[in-house]
Coordinates of N, CA and C in Angstrom, one line a residue:
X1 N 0.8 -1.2 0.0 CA 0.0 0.0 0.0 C 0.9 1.2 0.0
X2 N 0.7 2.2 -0.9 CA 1.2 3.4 -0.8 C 1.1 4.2 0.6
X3 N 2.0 4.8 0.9 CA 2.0 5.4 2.0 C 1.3 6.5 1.6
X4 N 0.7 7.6 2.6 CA -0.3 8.7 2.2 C 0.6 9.8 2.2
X5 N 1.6 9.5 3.2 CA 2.4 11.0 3.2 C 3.2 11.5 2.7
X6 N 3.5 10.7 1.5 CA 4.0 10.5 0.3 C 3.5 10.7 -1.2
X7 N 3.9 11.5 -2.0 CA 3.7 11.6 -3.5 C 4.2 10.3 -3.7
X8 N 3.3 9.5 -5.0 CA 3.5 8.4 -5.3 C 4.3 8.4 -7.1
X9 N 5.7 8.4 -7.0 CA 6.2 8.2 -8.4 C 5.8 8.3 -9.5
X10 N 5.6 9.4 -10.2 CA 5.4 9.8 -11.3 C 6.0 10.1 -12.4
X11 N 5.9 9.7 -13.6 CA 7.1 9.9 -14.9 C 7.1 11.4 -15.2
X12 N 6.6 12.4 -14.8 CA 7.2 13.9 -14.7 C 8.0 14.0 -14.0
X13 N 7.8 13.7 -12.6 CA 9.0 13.9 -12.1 C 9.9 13.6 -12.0
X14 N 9.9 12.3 -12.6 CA 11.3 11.6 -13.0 C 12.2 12.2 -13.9
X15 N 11.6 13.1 -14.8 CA 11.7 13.5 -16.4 C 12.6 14.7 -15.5
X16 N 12.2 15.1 -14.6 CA 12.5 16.5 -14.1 C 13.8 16.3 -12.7
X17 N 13.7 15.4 -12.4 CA 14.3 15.6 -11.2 C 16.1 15.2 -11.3
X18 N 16.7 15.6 -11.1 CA 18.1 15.3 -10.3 C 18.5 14.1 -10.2
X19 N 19.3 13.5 -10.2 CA 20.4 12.0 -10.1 C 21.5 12.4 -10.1
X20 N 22.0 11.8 -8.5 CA 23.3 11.5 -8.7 C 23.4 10.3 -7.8
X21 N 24.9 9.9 -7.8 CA 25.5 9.0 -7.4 C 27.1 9.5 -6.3
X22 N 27.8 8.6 -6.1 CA 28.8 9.1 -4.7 C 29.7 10.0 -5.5
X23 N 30.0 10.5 -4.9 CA 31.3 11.7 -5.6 C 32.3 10.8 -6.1
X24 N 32.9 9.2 -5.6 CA 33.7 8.9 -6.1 C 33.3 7.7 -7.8
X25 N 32.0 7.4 -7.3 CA 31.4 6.8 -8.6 C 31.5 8.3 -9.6
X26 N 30.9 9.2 -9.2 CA 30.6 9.9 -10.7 C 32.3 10.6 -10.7
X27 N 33.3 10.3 -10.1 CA 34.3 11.0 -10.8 C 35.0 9.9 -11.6
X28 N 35.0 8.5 -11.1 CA 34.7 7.2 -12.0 C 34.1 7.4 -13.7
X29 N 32.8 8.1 -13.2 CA 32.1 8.0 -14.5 C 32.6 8.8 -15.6
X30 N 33.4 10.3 -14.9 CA 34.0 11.1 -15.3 C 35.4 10.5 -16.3
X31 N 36.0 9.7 -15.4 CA 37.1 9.4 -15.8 C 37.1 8.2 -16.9
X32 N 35.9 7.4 -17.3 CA 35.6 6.6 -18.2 C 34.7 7.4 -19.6
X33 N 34.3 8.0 -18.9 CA 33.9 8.9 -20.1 C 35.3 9.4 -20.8
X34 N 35.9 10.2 -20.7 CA 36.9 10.6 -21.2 C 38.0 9.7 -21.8
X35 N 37.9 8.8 -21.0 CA 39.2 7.6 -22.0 C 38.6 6.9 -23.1
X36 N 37.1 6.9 -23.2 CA 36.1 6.3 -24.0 C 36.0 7.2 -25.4
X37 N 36.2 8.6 -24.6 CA 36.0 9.6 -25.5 C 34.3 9.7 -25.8
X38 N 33.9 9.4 -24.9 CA 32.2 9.8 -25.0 C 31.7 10.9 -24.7
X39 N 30.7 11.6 -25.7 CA 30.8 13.6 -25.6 C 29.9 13.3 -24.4
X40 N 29.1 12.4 -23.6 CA 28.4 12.6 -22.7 C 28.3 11.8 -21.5
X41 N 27.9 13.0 -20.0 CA 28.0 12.0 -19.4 C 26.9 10.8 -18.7
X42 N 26.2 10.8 -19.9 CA 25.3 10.1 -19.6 C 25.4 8.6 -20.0
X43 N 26.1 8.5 -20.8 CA 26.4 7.2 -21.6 C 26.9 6.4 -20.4
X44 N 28.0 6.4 -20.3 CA 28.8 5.4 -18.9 C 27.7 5.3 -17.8
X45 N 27.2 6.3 -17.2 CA 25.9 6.0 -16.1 C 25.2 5.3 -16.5
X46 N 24.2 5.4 -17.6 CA 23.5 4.4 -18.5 C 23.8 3.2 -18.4
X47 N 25.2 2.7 -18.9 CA 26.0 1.8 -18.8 C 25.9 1.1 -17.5
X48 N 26.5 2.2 -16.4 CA 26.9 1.7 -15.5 C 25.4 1.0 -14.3
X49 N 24.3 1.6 -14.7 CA 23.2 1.5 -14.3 C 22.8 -0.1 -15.0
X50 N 22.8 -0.3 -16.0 CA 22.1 -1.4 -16.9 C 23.1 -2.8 -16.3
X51 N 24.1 -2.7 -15.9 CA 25.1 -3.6 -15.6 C 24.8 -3.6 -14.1
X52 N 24.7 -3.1 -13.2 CA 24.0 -2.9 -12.1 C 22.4 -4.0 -11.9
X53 N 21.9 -3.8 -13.1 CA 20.4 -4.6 -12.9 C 20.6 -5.8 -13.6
X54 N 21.8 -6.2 -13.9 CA 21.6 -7.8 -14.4 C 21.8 -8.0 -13.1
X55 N 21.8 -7.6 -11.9 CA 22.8 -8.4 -10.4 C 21.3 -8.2 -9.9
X56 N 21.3 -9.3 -9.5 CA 19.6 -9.8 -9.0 C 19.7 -9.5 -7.2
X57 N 21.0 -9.3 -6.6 CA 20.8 -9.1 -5.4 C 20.8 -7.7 -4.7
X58 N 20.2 -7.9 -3.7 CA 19.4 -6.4 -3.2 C 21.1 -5.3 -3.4
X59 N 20.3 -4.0 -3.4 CA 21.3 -2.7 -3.3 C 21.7 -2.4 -2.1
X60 N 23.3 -2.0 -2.1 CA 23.7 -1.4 -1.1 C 23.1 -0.2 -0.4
X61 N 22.5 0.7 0.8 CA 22.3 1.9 0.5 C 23.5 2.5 0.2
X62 N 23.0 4.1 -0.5 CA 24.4 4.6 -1.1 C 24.3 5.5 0.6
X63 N 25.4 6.0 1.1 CA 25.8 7.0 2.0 C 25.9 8.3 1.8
X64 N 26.7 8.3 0.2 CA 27.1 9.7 -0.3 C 26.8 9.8 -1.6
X65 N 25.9 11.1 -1.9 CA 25.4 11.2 -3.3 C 26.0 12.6 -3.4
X66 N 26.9 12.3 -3.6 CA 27.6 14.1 -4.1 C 28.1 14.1 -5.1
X67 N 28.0 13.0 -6.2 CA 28.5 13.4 -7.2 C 27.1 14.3 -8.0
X68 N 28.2 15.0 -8.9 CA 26.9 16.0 -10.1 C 25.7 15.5 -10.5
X69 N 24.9 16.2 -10.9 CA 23.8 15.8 -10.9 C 23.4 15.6 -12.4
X70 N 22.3 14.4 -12.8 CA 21.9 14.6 -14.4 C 20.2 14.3 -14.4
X71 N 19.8 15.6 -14.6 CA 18.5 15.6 -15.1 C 18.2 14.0 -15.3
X72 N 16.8 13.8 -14.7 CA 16.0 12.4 -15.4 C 16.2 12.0 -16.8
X73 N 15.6 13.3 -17.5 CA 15.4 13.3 -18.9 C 16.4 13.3 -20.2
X74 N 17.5 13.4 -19.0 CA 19.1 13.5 -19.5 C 19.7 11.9 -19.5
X75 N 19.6 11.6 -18.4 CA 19.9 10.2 -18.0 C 19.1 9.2 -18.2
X76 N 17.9 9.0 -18.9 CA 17.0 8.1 -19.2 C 16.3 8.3 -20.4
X77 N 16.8 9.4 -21.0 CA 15.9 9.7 -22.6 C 14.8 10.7 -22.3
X78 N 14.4 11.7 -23.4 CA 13.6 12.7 -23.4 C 12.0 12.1 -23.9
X79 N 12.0 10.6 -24.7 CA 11.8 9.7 -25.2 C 10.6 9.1 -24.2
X80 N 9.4 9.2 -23.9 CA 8.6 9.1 -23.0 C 8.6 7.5 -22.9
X81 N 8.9 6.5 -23.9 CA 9.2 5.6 -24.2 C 9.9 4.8 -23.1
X82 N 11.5 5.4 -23.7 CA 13.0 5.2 -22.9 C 12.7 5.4 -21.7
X83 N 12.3 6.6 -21.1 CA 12.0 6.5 -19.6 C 11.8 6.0 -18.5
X84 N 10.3 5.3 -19.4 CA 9.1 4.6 -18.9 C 9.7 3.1 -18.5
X85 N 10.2 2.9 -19.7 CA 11.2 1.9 -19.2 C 12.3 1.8 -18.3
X86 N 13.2 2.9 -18.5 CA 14.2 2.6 -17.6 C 13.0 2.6 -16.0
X87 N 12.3 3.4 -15.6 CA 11.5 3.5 -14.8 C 11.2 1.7 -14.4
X88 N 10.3 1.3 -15.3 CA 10.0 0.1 -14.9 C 11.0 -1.2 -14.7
X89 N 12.1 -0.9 -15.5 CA 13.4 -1.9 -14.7 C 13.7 -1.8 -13.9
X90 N 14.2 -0.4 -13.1 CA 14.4 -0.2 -11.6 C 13.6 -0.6 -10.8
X91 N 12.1 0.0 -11.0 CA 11.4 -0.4 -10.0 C 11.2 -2.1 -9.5
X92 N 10.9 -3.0 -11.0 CA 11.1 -4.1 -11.0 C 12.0 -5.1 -10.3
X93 N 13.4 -4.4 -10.6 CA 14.4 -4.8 -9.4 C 14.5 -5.0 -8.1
X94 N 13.4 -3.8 -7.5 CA 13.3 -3.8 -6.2 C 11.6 -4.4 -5.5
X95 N 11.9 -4.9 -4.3 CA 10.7 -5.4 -3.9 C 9.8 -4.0 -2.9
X96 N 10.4 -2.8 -3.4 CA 9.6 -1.5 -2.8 C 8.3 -1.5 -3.1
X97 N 7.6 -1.6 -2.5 CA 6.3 -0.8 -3.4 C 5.6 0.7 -3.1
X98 N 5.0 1.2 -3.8 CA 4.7 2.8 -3.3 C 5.7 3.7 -3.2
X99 N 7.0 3.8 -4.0 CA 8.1 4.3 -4.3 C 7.7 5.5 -4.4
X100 N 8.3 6.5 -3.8 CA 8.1 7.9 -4.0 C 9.1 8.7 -4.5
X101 N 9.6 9.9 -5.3 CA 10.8 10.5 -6.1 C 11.9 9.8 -5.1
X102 N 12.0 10.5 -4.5 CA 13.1 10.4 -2.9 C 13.9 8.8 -3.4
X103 N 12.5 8.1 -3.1 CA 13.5 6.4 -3.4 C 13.8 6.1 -4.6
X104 N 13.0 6.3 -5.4 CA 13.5 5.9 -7.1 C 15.0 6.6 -7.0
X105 N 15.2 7.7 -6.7 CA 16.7 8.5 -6.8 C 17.5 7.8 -5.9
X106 N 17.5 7.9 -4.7 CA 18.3 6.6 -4.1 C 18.7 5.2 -4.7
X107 N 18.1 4.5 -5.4 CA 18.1 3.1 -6.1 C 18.6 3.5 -6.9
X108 N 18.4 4.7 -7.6 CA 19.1 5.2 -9.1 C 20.6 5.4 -8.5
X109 N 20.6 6.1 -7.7 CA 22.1 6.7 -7.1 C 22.9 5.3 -7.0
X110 N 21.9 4.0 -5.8 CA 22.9 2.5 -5.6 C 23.2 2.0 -7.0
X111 N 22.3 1.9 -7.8 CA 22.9 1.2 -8.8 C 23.7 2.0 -9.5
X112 N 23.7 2.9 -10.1 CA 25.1 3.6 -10.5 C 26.4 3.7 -10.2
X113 N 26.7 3.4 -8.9 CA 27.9 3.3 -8.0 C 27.9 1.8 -8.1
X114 N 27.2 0.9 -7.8 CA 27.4 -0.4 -8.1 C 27.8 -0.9 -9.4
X115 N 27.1 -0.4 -10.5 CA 27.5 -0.9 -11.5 C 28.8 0.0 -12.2
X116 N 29.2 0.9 -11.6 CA 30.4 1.7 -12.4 C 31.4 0.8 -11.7
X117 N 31.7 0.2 -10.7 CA 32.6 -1.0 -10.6 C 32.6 -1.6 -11.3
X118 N 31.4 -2.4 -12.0 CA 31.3 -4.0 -12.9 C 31.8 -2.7 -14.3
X119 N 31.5 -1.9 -14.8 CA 32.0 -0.9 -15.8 C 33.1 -0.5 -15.9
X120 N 33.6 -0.8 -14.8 CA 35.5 0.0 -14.9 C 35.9 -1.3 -14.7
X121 N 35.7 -2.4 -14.2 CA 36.2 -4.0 -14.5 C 36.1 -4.5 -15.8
X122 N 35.1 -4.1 -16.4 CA 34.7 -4.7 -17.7 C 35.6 -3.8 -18.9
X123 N 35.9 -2.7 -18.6 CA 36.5 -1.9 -19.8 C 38.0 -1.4 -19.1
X124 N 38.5 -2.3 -18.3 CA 40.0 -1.6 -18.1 C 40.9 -1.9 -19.0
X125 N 41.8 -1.4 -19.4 CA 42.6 -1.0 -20.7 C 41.7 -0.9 -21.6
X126 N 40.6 -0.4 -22.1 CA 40.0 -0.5 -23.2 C 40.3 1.3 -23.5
X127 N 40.3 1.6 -25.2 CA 40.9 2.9 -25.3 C 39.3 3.5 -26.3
X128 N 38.8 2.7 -26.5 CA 37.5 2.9 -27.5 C 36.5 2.2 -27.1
X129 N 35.1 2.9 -27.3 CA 34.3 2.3 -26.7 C 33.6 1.1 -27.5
X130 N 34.1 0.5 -28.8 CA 33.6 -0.2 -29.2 C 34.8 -1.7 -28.6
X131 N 35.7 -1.3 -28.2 CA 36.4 -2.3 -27.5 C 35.9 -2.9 -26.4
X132 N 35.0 -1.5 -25.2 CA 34.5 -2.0 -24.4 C 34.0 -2.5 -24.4
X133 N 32.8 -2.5 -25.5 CA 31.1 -2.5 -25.2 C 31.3 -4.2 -26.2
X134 N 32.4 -4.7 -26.4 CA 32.4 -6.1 -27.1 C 32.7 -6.5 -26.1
X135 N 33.3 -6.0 -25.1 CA 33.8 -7.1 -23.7 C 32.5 -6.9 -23.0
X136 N 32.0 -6.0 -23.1 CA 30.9 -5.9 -22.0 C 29.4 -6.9 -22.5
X137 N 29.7 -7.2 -23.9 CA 28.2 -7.8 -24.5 C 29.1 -9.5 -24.1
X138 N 30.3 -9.5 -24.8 CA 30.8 -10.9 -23.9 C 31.1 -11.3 -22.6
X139 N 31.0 -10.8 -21.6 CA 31.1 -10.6 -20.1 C 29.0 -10.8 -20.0
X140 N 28.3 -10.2 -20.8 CA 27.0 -10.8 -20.6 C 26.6 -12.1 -21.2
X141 N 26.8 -12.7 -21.9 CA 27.1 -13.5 -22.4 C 27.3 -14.8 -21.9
X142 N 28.2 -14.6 -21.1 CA 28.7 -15.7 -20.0 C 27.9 -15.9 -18.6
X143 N 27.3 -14.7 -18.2 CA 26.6 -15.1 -17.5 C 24.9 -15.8 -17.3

């Protein structure tokens, strides 16, 4: 049951709101963008998020969300589509129900920091991201 005292998760606000992750994941994310040569920083979070939800086991809470922040609409597509979905894979992951902005951002923040580990494992010495993203489709693969 949804809590009352609570706004109940809405794809506006998602579209609208803020994400981040620990100051040392997003300087991670920072630093893989740039060796990748990716003009954005939304690609590696993307990444590092989607790699994050193949792991079926519960999320860490995150403690520190200080890294920069990226618009919903930035980080999940302007794409009402793309959203909606990234929306419903998160949520799907978790056994929350009645999720309100607060927590979808939290879960967004754990799995970004969780999966930019499995992301900087998967693409170390890699100098192009097409080098990566063949170790990262073979690393899924095997699992």
């Amino acid at each position: 049951m949804i809590n009352q005292s609570r706004s109940p998760l809405q794809i506006g606000d998602i579209a609208r709101a803020d994400f981040r992750t620990s100051f040392a994941a997003d300087a991670e994310n920072s630093r893989i963008q740039k060796v990748l040569e990716l003009p954005y920083r939304y690609q590696p979070a993307r990444l590092a998020i989607s790699l994050s939800l193949r792991d079926a086991k519960a999320l860490k809470p995150l403690g520190d969300a200080g890294g920069r922040p990226i618009k919903g609409d930035t980080l999940f597509g302007q794409d009402e589509a793309d959203l909606t979905l990234w929306v419903a894979l998160i949520v799907e992951h978790t056994a929350i129900e009645g999720l309100a902005r607060r927590d979808f951002q939290d879960l967004v923040a754990a799995h970004w920091a969780r999966g930019i580990v499995r992301l900087t494992e998967a693409t170390a010495g890699a100098s192009r991201i097409e080098v990566a993203f063949a170790r990262l489709v073979s690393v899924g693969a095997s699992h």
